[in-house]
Coordinates of C-alpha atoms and ligand atoms in Angstrom, one line a residue:
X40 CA -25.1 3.3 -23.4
X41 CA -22.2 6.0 -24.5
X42 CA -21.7 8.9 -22.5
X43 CA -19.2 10.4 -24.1
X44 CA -19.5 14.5 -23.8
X45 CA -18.6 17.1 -25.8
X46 CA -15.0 18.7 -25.5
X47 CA -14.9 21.8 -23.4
X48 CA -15.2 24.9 -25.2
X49 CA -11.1 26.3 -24.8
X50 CA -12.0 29.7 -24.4
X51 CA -13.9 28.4 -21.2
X52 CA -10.4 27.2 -20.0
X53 CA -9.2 30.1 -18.1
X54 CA -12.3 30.9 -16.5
X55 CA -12.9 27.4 -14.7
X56 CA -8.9 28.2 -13.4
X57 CA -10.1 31.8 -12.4
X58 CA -13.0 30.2 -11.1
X59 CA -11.3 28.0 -8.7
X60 CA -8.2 30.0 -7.7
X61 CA -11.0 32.4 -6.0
X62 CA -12.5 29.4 -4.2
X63 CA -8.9 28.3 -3.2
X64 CA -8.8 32.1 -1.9
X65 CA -11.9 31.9 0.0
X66 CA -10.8 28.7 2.1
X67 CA -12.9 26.2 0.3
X68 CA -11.6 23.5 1.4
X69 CA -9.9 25.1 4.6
X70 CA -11.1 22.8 7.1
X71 CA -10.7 19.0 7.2
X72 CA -14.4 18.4 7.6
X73 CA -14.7 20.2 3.8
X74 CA -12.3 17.8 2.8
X75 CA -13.6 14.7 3.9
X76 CA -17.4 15.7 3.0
X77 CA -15.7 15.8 -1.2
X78 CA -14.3 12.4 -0.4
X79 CA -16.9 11.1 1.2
X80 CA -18.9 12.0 -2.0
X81 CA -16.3 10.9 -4.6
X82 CA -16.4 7.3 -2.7
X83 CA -20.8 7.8 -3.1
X84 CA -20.2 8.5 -6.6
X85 CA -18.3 5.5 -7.3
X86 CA -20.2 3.2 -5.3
X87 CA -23.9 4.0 -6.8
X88 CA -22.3 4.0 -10.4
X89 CA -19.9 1.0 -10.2
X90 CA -22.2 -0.7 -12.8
X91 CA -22.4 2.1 -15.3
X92 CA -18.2 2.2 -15.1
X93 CA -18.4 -1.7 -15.7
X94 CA -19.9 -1.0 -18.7
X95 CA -17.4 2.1 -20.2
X96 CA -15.0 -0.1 -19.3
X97 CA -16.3 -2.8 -21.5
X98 CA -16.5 -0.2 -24.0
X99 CA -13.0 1.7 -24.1
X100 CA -10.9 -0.9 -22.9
X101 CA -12.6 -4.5 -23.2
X102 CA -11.6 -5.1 -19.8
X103 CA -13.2 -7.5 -17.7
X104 CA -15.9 -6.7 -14.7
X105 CA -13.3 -8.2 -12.2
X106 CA -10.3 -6.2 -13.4
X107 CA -12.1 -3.5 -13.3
X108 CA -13.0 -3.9 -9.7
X109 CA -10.5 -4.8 -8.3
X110 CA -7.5 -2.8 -10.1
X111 CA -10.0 0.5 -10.3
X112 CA -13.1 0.9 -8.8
X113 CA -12.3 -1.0 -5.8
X114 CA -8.8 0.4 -5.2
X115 CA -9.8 3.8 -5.6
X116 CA -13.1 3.4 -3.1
X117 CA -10.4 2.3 -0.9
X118 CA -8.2 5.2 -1.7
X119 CA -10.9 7.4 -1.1
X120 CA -11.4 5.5 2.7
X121 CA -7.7 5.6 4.2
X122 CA -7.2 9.4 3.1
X123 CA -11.0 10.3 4.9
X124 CA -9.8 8.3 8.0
X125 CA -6.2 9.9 8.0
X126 CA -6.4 13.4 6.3
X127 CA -6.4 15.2 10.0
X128 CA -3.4 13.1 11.1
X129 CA -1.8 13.9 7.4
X130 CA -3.1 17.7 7.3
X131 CA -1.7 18.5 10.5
X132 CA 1.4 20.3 9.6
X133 CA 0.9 20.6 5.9
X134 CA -0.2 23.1 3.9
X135 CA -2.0 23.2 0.1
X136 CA -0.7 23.9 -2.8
X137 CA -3.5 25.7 -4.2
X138 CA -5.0 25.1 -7.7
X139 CA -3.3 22.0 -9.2
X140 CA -4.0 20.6 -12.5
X141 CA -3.5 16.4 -13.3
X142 CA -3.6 15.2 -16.9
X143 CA -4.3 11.8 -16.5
X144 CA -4.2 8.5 -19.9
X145 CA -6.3 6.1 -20.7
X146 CA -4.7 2.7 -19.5
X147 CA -6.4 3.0 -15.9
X148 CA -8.8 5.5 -16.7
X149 CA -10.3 5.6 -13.1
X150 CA -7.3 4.7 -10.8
X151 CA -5.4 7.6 -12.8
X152 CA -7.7 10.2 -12.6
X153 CA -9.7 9.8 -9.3
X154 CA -6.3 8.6 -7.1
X155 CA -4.8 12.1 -7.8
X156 CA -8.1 14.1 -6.8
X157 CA -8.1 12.6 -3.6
X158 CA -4.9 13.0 -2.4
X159 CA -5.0 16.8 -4.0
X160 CA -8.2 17.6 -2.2
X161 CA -7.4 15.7 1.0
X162 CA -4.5 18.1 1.0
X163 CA -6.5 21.5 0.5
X164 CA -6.4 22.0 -3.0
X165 CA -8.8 23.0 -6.1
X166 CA -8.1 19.8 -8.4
X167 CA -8.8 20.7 -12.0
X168 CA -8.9 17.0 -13.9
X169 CA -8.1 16.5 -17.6
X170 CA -9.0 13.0 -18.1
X171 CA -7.7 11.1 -21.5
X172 CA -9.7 11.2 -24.6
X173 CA -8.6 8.1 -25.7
X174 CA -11.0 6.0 -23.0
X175 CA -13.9 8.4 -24.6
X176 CA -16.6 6.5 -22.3
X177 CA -14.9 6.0 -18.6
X178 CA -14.4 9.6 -19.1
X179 CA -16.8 11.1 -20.4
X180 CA -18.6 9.2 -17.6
X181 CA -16.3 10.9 -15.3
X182 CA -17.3 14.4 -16.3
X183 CA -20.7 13.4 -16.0
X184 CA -20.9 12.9 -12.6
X185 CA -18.3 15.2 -11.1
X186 CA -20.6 18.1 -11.4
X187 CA -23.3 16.0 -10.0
X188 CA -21.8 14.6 -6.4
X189 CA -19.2 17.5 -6.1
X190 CA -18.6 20.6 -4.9
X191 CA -17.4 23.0 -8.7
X192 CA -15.7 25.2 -6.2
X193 CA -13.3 22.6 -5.5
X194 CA -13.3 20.2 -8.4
X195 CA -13.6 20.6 -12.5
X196 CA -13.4 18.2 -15.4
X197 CA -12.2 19.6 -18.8
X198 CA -12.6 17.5 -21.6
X199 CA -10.5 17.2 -24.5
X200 CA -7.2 16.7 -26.4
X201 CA -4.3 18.4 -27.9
X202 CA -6.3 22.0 -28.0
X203 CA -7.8 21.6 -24.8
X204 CA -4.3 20.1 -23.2
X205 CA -2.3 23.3 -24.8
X206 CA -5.0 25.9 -23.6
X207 CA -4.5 24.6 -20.1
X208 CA -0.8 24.4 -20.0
X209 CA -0.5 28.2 -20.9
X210 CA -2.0 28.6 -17.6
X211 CA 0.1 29.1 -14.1
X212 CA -0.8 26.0 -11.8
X213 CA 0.3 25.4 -8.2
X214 CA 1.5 21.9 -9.3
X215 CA 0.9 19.7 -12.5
X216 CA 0.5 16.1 -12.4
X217 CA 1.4 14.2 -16.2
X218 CA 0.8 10.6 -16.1
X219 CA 2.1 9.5 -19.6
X220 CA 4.5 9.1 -22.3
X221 CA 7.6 10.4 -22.2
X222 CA 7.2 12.5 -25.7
X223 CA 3.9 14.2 -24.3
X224 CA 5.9 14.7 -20.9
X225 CA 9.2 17.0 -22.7
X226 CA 5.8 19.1 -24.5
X227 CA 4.3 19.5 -20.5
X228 CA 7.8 20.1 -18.9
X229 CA 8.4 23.1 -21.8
X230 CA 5.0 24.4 -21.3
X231 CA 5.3 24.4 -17.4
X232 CA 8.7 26.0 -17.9
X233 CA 7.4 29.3 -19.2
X234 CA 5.0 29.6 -15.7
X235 CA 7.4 28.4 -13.6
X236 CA 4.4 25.7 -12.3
X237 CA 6.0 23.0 -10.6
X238 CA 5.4 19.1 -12.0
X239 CA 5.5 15.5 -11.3
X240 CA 5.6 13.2 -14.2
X241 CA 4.4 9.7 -13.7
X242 CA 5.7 8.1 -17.4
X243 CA 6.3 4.9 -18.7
X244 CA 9.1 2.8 -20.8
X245 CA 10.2 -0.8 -20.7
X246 CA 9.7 -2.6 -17.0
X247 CA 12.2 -5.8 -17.6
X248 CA 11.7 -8.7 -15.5
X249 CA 14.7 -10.9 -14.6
X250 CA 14.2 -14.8 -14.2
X251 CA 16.1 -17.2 -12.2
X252 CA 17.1 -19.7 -13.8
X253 CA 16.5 -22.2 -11.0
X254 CA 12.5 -21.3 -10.7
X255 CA 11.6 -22.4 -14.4
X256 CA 11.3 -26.2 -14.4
X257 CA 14.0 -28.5 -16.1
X258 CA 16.0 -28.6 -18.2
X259 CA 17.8 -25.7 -16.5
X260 CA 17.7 -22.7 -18.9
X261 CA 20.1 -19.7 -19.1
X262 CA 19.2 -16.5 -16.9
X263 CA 16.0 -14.6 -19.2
X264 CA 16.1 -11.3 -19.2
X265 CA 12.6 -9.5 -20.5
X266 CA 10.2 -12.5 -19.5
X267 CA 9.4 -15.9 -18.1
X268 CA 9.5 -18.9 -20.4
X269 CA 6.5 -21.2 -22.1
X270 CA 7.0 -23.7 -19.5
X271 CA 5.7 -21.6 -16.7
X272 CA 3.2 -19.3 -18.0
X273 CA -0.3 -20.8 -17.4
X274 CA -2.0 -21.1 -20.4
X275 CA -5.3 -19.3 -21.1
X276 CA -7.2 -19.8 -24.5
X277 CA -6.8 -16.5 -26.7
X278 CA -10.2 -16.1 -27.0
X279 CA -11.0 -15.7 -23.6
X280 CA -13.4 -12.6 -22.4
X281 CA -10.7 -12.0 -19.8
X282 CA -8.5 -10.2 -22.1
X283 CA -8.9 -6.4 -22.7
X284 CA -7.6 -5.6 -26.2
X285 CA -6.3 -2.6 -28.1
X286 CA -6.9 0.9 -27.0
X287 CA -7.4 2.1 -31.0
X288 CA -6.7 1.1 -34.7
X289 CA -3.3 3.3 -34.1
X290 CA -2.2 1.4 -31.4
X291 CA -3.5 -1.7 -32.4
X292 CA -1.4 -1.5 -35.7
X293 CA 2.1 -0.2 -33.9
X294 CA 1.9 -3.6 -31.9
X295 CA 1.0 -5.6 -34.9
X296 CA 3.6 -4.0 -36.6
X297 CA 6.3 -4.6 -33.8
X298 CA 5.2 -8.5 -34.1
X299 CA 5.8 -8.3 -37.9
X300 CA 9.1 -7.2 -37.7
X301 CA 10.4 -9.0 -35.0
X302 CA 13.4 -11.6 -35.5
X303 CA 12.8 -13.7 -32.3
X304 CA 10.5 -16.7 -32.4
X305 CA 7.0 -16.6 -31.1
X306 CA 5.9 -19.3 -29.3
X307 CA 2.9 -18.2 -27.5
X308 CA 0.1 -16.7 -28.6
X309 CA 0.6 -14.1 -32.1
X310 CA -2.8 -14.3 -33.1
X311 CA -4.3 -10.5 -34.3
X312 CA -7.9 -9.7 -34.8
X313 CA -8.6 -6.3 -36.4
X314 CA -11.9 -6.1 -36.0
X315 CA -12.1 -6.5 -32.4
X316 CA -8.4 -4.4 -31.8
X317 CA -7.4 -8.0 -30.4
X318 CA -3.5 -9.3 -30.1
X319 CA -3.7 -12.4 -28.2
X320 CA -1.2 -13.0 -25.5
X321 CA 2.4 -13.5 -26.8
X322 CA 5.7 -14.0 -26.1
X323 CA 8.5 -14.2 -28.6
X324 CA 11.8 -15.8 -27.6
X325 CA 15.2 -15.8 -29.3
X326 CA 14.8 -11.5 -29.2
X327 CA 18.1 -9.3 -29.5
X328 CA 18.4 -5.8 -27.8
X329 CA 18.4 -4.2 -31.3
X330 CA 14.8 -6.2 -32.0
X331 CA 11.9 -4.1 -33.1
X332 CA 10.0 -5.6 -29.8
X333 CA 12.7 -4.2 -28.1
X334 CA 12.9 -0.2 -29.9
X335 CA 10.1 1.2 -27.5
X336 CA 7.3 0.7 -24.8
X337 CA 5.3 -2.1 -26.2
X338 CA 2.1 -1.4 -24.3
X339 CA -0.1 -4.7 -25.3
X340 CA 0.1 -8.3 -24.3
X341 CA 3.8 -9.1 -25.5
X342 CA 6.3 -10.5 -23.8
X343 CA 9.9 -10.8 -25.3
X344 CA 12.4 -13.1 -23.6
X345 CA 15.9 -12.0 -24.1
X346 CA 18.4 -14.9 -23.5
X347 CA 21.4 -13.3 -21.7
X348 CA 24.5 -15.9 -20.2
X349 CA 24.1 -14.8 -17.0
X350 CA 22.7 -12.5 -14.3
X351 CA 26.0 -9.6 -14.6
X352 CA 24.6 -9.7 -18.6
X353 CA 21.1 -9.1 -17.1
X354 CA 22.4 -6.3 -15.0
X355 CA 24.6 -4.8 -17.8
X356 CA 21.5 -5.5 -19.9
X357 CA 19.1 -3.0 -17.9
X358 CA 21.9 -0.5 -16.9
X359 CA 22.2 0.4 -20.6
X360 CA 18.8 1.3 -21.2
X361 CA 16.7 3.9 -19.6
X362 CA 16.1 3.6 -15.8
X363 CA 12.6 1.7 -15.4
X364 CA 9.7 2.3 -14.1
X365 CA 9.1 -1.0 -12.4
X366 CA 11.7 -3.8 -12.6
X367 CA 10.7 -7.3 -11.5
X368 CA 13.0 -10.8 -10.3
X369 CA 11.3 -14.5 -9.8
X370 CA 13.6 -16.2 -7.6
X371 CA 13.5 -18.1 -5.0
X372 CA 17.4 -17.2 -3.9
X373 CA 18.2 -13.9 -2.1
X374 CA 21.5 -13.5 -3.4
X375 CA 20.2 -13.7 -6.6
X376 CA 17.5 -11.0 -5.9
X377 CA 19.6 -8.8 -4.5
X378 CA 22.7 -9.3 -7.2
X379 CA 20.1 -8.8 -9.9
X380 CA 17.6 -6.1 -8.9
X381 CA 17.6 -4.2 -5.6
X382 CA 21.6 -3.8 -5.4
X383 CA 22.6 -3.0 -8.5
X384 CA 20.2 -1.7 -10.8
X385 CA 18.1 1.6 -10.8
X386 CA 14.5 1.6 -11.0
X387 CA 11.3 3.4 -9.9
X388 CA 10.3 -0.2 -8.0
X389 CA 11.8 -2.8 -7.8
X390 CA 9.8 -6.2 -7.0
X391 CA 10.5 -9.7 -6.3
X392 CA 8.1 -12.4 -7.1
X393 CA 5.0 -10.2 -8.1
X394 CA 4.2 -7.7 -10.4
X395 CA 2.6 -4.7 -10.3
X396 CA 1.5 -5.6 -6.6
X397 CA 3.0 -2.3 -5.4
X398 CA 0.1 -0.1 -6.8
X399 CA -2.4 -1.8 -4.0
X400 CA 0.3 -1.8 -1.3
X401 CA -0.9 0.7 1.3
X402 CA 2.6 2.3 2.4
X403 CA 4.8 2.1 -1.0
X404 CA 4.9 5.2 -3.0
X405 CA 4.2 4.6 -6.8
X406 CA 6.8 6.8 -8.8
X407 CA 9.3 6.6 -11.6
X408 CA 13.1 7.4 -12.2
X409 CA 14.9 9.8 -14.5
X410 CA 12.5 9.3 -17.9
X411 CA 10.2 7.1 -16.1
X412 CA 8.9 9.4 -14.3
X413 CA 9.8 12.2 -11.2
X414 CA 8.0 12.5 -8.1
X415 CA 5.3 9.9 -6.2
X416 CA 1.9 9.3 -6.0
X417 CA -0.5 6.7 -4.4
X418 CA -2.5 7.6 -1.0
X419 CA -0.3 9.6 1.4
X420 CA 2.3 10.0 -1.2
X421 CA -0.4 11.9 -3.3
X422 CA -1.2 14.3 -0.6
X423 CA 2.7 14.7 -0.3
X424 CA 3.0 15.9 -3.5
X425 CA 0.3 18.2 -3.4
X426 CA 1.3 19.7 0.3
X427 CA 3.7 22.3 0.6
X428 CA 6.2 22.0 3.1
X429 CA 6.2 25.6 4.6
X430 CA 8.9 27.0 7.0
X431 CA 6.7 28.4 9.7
X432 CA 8.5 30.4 12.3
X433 CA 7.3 33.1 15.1
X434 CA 10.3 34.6 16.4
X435 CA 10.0 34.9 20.3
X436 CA 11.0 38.8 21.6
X437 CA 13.7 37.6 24.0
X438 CA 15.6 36.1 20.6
X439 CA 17.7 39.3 20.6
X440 CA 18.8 39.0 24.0
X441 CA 20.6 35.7 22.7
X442 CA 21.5 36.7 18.9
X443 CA 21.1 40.2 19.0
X444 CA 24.6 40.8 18.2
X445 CA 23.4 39.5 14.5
X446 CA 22.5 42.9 13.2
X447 CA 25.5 45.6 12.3
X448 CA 27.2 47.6 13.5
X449 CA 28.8 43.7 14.6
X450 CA 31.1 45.0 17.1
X451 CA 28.4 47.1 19.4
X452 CA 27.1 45.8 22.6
X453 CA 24.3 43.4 22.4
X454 CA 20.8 45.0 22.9
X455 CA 19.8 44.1 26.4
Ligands
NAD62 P1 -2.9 9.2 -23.6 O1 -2.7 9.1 -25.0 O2 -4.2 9.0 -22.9 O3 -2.3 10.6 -23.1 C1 -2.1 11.0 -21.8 C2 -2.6 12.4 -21.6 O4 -1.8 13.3 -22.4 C3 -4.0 12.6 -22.2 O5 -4.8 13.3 -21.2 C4 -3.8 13.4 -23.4 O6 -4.9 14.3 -23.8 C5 -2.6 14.2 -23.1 N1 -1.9 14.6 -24.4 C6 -1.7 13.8 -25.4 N2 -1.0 14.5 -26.4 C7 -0.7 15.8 -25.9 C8 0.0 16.9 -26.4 N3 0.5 17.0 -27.6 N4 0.0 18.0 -25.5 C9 -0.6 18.0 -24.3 N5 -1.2 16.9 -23.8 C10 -1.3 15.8 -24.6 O7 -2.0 8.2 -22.9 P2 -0.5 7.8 -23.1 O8 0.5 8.9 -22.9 O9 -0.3 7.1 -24.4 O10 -0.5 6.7 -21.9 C11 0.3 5.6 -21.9 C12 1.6 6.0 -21.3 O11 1.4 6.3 -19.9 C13 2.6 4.8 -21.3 O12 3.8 5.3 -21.6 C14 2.5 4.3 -19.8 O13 3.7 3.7 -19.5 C15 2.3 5.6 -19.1 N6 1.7 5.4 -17.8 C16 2.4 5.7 -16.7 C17 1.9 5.5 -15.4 C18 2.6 5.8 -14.2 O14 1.9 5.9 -13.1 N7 3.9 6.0 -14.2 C19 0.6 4.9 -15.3 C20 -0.1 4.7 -16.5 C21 0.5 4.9 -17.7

């Protein structure tokens, strides 16, 4: 069953922001039982609908039940859990920001949108949500129940795209979240420029992965620079259900076409099926820095291994190129993962022997670098960036008697 919803109505915009900065005013969300009651009922929300998100799932994304457990649902239940039993350790000091605003895509269409709102309201704040249009379903599912389990004084949902997107940016936020692409991010960061409302950006780019040459069986290969090899990725039939595929017909076609014009060799996977937005897993060997696979964020199931003589190429490889927002080493050695990665090299993460592990590590902050991304997010780096730190001070009357002599005239005697 769809549930997508209409887009909301742009002139009704400014009001929901009017709306909540008078809630924000009236200490909505003041105390920390306030807070935890929304969270409580954001975790509800998930957990008596986790089917009905199975199935938008299956619908925007093709993903598969288990995926979607564990990577959303079940990671942002969680979320929801460590920030109700910490908020009145993390709230202690802290104060909100006030009304923030998060503009969230459509690659984790739950994790994205609902991760923010918890760390924004565990920290005090009015949390207006603009979730992507491309994953129509997961959110229009998402502005279906919002109204339903919470509060409207502390939470909204606006619907929409471009229009929608604009009409909100003209508006002064206490802090705007973009998770994205970096060409939407330079139109958010021009927009936010004009209200002087503060922003995190939480972008993309090419995450390159750095192989050992000693963990991929023999013969021993030169170091790899982009992906692993054929002989050591486990092999799963193409047609299996546990591939998502394509996002849209646009997308679908920029990967296609990147496949076309690619000079490397594929030797995995390369199969395309329009009709079901499918590109099986592949990876392409043989590819040159100047390769079409190469030319930007590839964003579907394609690996391209770029042969480099050895790991100072690798490094000189990634320095060149825009800092990333993950960057990943297999190797058994820890000279080699520290002279490829985590010495030398910038990145948002960096990771050894895993990937994307970090996300679901309570304790690491999730974040980019430079055009991947500014600022962190994840549990209590989420309510970081929607705290402000503010100096507090009560100056004690017996101050003067100390550093009185800090007002003119200077050279009178201090006032005892
Ligand atoms: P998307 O197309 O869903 O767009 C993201 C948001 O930007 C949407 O809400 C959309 O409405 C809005 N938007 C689009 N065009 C706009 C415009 N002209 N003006 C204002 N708003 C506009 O998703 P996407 O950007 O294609 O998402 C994929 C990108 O996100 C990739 O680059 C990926 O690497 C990055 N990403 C980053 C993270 C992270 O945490 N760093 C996580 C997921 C995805």
């Amino acid at each position: 069953m769809s549930t997508q919803l209409a887009y909301t109505p742009i002139d009704e915009i400014p009001r929901i922001h009017a709306d909540l900065r008078k809630s924000f005013r009236a200490g909505t969300l003041k105390s920390i039982e306030a807070r935890r009651t929304q969270i409580l009922q954001l975790a509800y929300l998930l957990q008596t609908t986790y089917d009905r998100f199975k199935t938008t799932f299956a619908q925007d994304l093709g993903r598969p039940s288990l995926e979607v457990a564990f990577l959303e649902l079940d990671s942002t239940i969680g979320d929801c859990k460590i920030a109700y039993d910490r908020v009145d350790k993390w709230a202690r000091t802290e104060k909100p920001k006030g009304v923030v605003l998060s503009i969230s895509p459509f690659n984790y269409p739950v994790w994205l949108a609902l991760g923010p709102m918890i760390g924004a309201i565990a920290a005090g704040n009015c949390f207006v949500l603009k979730p992507s249009e491309l994953s129509p379903a997961t959110s229009g599912l998402i502005a279906e129940l919002i109204p339903k389990y919470m509060d409207p004084d502390v939470v909204r949902v606006v619907m929409g795209a471009v229009p929608e997107t604009t009409k909100l940016l003209e508006l002064p936020w206490d802090h705007i979240l973009y998770t994205g692409n970096g060409r939407v991010a330079r139109i958010v960061c021009a927009a936010a420029a004009k209200t002087l409302s503060p922003v995190s950006l939480e972008l993309g780019g090419k995450s390159p992965v750095v192989i050992d040459p000693n963990v991929i069986s023999k013969p021993r290969r030169n170091v790899s620079c982009g992906a692993n090899t054929t002989s050591s990725i486990r092999m799963v039939p193409t047609a299996s259900p546990d591939f998502c595929h394509i996002i849209n017909q646009m997308h679908f076609n920029r990967v296609r076409g990147l496949l076309e014009k690619t000079s490397g060799t594929t030797v995995v996977g390369g199969q395309t099926d329009e009709a079901r937005l499918f590109v099986a897993p592949t990876v392409v060997k043989g590819v040159k820095g100047d390769d079409s696979l190469m030319s930007e964020e590839l964003f579907g199931p394609v690996l391209p291994v770029v042969p480099v003589k050895d790991v100072d190429e690798a490094i000189e490889f990634i320095n060149d190129r825009d800092h990333p927002l993950a960057l990943y080493v297999f190797s058994q050695d820890s000279s080699f993962k520290n002279k490829a990665i985590f010495d030398n090299t910038r990145s948002g993460t960096a990771i050894a022997n895993d990937t994307l592990i970090h996300c679901a590590t309570d304790g690491l902050p999730f974040g980019g670098i430079g055009p991947s991304g500014s600022g962190y997010h994840a549990r209590k780096f989420t309510f970081d960036m929607f705290t402000h730190l503010r100096a507090s001070l009560d100056s004690p009357s017996w101050i003067d008697i100390i550093l009185g002599s800090r007002f003119p005239p200077y050279n009178a005697s201090p006032l005892l």
